[in-house]
Short mmCIF file of C-alpha atoms in Angstrom, two decimals:
data_model
loop_
_atom_site.label_atom_id
_atom_site.label_comp_id
_atom_site.label_asym_id
_atom_site.label_seq_id
_atom_site.Cartn_x
_atom_site.Cartn_y
_atom_site.Cartn_z
CA MET A 158 117.82 22.23 33.53
CA THR A 159 118.40 25.81 33.65
CA GLU A 160 119.74 27.27 30.16
CA THR A 161 123.16 28.85 30.25
CA PHE A 162 124.85 31.27 27.72
CA GLY A 163 128.41 31.56 26.62
CA ALA A 164 130.61 34.16 25.15
CA ASP A 165 129.30 33.42 21.55
CA PHE A 166 125.76 34.43 22.60
CA LEU A 167 126.85 37.78 23.91
CA VAL A 168 128.73 38.36 20.62
CA ARG A 169 125.60 37.55 18.50
CA TRP A 170 123.29 39.69 20.93
CA LEU A 171 125.78 42.61 20.18
CA ALA A 172 126.02 41.99 16.56
CA ALA A 173 122.05 42.06 16.39
CA VAL A 174 122.17 45.50 18.45
CA ALA A 175 124.54 46.81 15.76
CA GLU A 176 122.14 45.69 13.06
CA ALA A 177 118.99 47.17 14.83
CA VAL A 178 120.83 50.45 15.45
CA ASP A 179 122.00 50.81 11.89
CA ARG A 180 118.56 50.05 10.55
CA GLU A 181 116.74 52.41 12.97
CA ALA A 182 119.57 55.06 12.68
CA ASP A 183 117.39 57.61 10.82
CA ARG A 184 114.50 57.21 13.33
CA LEU A 185 116.86 57.42 16.45
CA THR A 186 118.43 60.71 14.64
CA GLU A 187 114.90 62.27 13.89
CA LEU A 188 113.77 61.75 17.82
CA ASP A 189 117.10 63.25 18.78
CA SER A 190 116.79 66.29 16.31
CA ALA A 191 113.52 67.24 18.18
CA ILE A 192 114.98 67.54 21.82
CA GLY A 193 118.73 66.60 21.56
CA ASP A 194 121.79 67.02 18.99
CA ALA A 195 120.53 64.95 16.09
CA ASP A 196 123.51 62.75 16.31
CA HIS A 197 122.39 59.76 18.47
CA GLY A 198 121.64 57.38 15.26
CA ALA A 199 124.97 58.26 13.80
CA ASN A 200 126.94 58.05 17.01
CA LEU A 201 125.49 54.62 18.04
CA THR A 202 125.84 53.16 14.55
CA ARG A 203 129.44 54.00 14.47
CA GLY A 204 129.93 52.81 18.04
CA PHE A 205 128.30 49.41 17.65
CA ALA A 206 129.95 48.96 14.32
CA ALA A 207 133.15 49.15 16.07
CA VAL A 208 132.25 46.95 18.76
CA THR A 209 131.10 44.00 16.37
CA GLU A 210 134.50 44.48 14.49
CA THR A 211 136.50 44.46 17.62
CA LEU A 212 134.77 41.12 18.93
CA ALA A 213 135.16 39.71 15.41
CA LYS A 214 138.89 40.32 15.41
CA GLU A 215 139.71 39.03 19.01
CA PRO A 216 136.64 37.11 20.30
CA PRO A 217 136.51 37.24 24.18
CA ALA A 218 136.46 33.71 26.07
CA THR A 219 133.76 34.56 28.54
CA PRO A 220 130.43 36.61 28.47
CA GLY A 221 132.04 39.07 31.01
CA ALA A 222 134.73 39.73 28.74
CA VAL A 223 132.67 40.38 25.75
CA LEU A 224 130.70 42.92 27.58
CA THR A 225 133.75 44.61 29.08
CA SER A 226 135.42 44.75 25.89
CA ALA A 227 132.24 46.37 24.13
CA GLY A 228 131.89 48.90 26.82
CA ARG A 229 135.58 50.10 26.61
CA GLN A 230 135.09 50.36 22.67
CA LEU A 231 131.96 52.47 23.09
CA ILE A 232 133.54 54.78 25.43
CA SER A 233 136.34 55.42 23.03
CA THR A 234 134.49 55.53 19.77
CA VAL A 235 131.38 57.43 20.66
CA GLY A 236 131.02 61.05 21.18
CA GLY A 237 128.28 62.92 23.02
CA ALA A 238 126.63 61.39 26.06
CA SER A 239 125.47 57.98 24.58
CA GLY A 240 129.20 56.60 24.37
CA PRO A 241 129.98 57.05 28.12
CA LEU A 242 126.48 56.03 29.09
CA TYR A 243 126.09 52.75 26.99
CA GLY A 244 129.93 51.91 27.61
CA THR A 245 129.39 52.26 31.29
CA LEU A 246 126.24 50.08 31.11
CA LEU A 247 128.10 47.23 29.12
CA ARG A 248 131.37 47.49 31.08
CA ARG A 249 129.83 47.45 34.57
CA THR A 250 127.71 44.57 33.53
CA GLY A 251 130.64 42.53 32.16
CA LYS A 252 132.92 43.14 35.28
CA THR A 253 129.82 42.10 37.50
CA LEU A 254 129.65 38.87 35.60
CA GLY A 255 133.00 38.19 36.32
CA ASP A 256 135.04 35.40 34.51
CA GLY A 257 132.63 32.62 34.41
CA ASP A 258 132.33 30.65 31.16
CA ARG A 259 128.52 30.74 31.01
CA VAL A 260 125.94 32.78 32.68
CA THR A 261 122.14 32.36 33.25
CA ARG A 262 119.28 34.64 32.17
CA GLU A 263 118.95 35.50 35.79
CA GLN A 264 122.73 36.10 36.07
CA LEU A 265 122.61 38.54 33.29
CA ALA A 266 119.71 40.28 34.58
CA GLU A 267 121.60 40.89 37.85
CA ALA A 268 124.65 42.12 36.18
CA LEU A 269 122.63 44.40 33.93
CA GLY A 270 121.06 45.78 37.14
CA SER A 271 124.52 46.56 38.22
CA GLY A 272 125.08 48.21 35.07
CA VAL A 273 121.92 50.32 34.93
CA ALA A 274 122.81 51.48 38.59
CA ALA A 275 126.15 52.86 37.03
CA VAL A 276 124.42 54.57 34.43
CA SER A 277 122.10 56.19 36.79
CA GLN A 278 124.97 57.29 39.06
CA LEU A 279 127.04 58.66 36.02
CA GLY A 280 124.03 60.57 34.68
CA GLY A 281 122.41 61.48 37.91
CA ALA A 282 119.16 60.37 36.40
CA GLN A 283 116.21 58.38 37.80
CA VAL A 284 113.10 56.69 36.32
CA GLY A 285 110.80 59.40 35.16
CA ASP A 286 113.30 61.82 33.89
CA LYS A 287 112.86 61.05 30.47
CA THR A 288 116.16 59.24 29.62
CA MET A 289 117.32 55.81 28.87
CA LEU A 290 116.77 54.62 32.32
CA ASP A 291 112.87 54.75 31.56
CA ALA A 292 113.62 51.66 29.38
CA LEU A 293 116.55 50.01 31.20
CA VAL A 294 115.20 49.89 34.63
CA PRO A 295 111.88 47.89 33.63
CA ALA A 296 113.64 45.97 31.01
CA VAL A 297 116.06 44.52 33.67
CA GLN A 298 112.96 43.62 36.02
CA GLY A 299 111.34 41.95 32.95
CA LEU A 300 114.54 39.99 32.20
CA ARG A 301 114.25 38.23 35.54
CA LYS A 302 111.15 36.44 34.07
CA SER A 303 112.02 36.25 30.43
CA PHE A 304 113.67 37.69 27.43
CA ALA A 305 110.34 38.54 25.99
CA ALA A 306 109.23 40.30 29.10
CA ALA A 307 112.37 42.39 29.06
CA ARG A 308 111.80 43.42 25.45
CA ALA A 309 107.98 44.36 26.07
CA ALA A 310 109.04 46.30 29.21
CA ALA A 311 111.63 48.39 27.59
CA GLU A 312 109.38 49.23 24.58
CA GLU A 313 106.67 50.14 27.03
CA GLY A 314 109.19 52.36 28.89
CA ALA A 315 110.33 54.09 25.88
CA LEU A 316 106.68 54.96 24.72
CA ALA A 317 106.03 56.15 28.25
CA THR A 318 108.55 58.90 27.89
CA VAL A 319 106.43 60.84 25.30
CA PRO A 320 104.33 62.75 27.82
CA LEU A 321 107.13 63.30 30.25
CA ARG A 322 109.22 66.67 30.74
CA ALA A 323 112.93 65.95 30.59
CA ARG A 324 114.75 66.59 33.68
CA LYS A 325 118.08 65.44 32.71
CA GLY A 326 120.29 65.72 29.70
CA ARG A 327 120.34 68.20 26.77
CA ALA A 328 116.45 67.77 26.31
CA SER A 329 116.07 69.17 30.00
CA TYR A 330 116.98 72.74 28.47
CA LEU A 331 113.59 72.61 26.64
CA GLY A 332 111.58 72.55 29.73
CA GLU A 333 107.87 72.03 28.75
CA ARG A 334 108.84 71.81 24.85
CA SER A 335 110.38 68.26 25.65
CA VAL A 336 106.79 67.11 26.36
CA GLY A 337 105.29 65.14 23.60
CA HIS A 338 108.50 63.66 22.15
CA GLN A 339 109.88 60.04 22.63
CA ASP A 340 113.22 60.02 24.13
CA PRO A 341 115.96 58.83 21.79
CA GLY A 342 117.91 57.08 24.53
CA ALA A 343 115.09 55.12 25.90
CA THR A 344 114.30 54.29 22.07
CA SER A 345 117.67 52.85 21.47
CA SER A 346 117.76 51.05 24.96
CA ALA A 347 114.53 49.15 23.88
CA LEU A 348 116.51 48.09 20.69
CA LEU A 349 119.05 46.53 23.03
CA PHE A 350 116.38 44.20 24.68
CA ALA A 351 114.53 43.63 21.45
CA ALA A 352 117.83 42.36 19.91
CA LEU A 353 118.55 40.26 23.14
CA ASP A 354 114.99 38.67 22.70
CA GLU A 355 115.72 37.92 19.02
CA THR A 356 119.05 36.32 19.95
CA ALA A 357 117.59 34.24 22.42
CA LEU A 358 114.89 32.86 20.09
CA ALA A 359 117.62 31.99 17.70
CA GLU A 360 119.67 30.23 20.14
CA ALA A 361 116.47 28.31 21.36
CA GLY A 362 116.19 27.18 17.55
CA ARG A 363 119.87 26.43 17.50
CA THR A 364 119.61 24.31 20.64
CA GLU A 365 116.49 22.40 19.07
CA GLY A 366 117.95 21.74 15.93
CA ALA A 367 121.11 20.43 17.44
CA SER A 368 119.12 18.01 19.75
#
């Protein structure tokens, strides 16, 4: 039987993202201080904390509504580039999921693919430009196989940004000096998929415990 996931699973995922971002905020800011504005950790921590608070107050009824609400919250809360980019990712993913009560992993992967395409269109970036897309694109491909594959692909994608020269975003102004630094956006994107994998593992444990 194909496993499906409800709105509560998506809420737990985003809460796990908030915890991960808060835990790794200093590292994200350190990476961003080398090639950006040194605010990536603080901005994402504030944004995902607001997402968690909003979802706790008014839990949406469907997976799509959870992600659409989270995306709107990030766009309205987070300054810099990361708010619009992550907000667009989640909002487009939510809209693509529609109003079904439950989703499969494959449906989530497909919807995230549309969200990643929207991010690419918004920022004008492609894989290889040393941006969050270097983690997001392989992660979505991995998610078609498994949650663990998505996590591994995102983490590998983030590491692969180190030798790249930035061609988009603030880091692109540094030219060759951007080489040798891991992209903070790709790093935070990898946290998203690590949290998704951990949430799926916890869900599997809950299901086994209930059976």
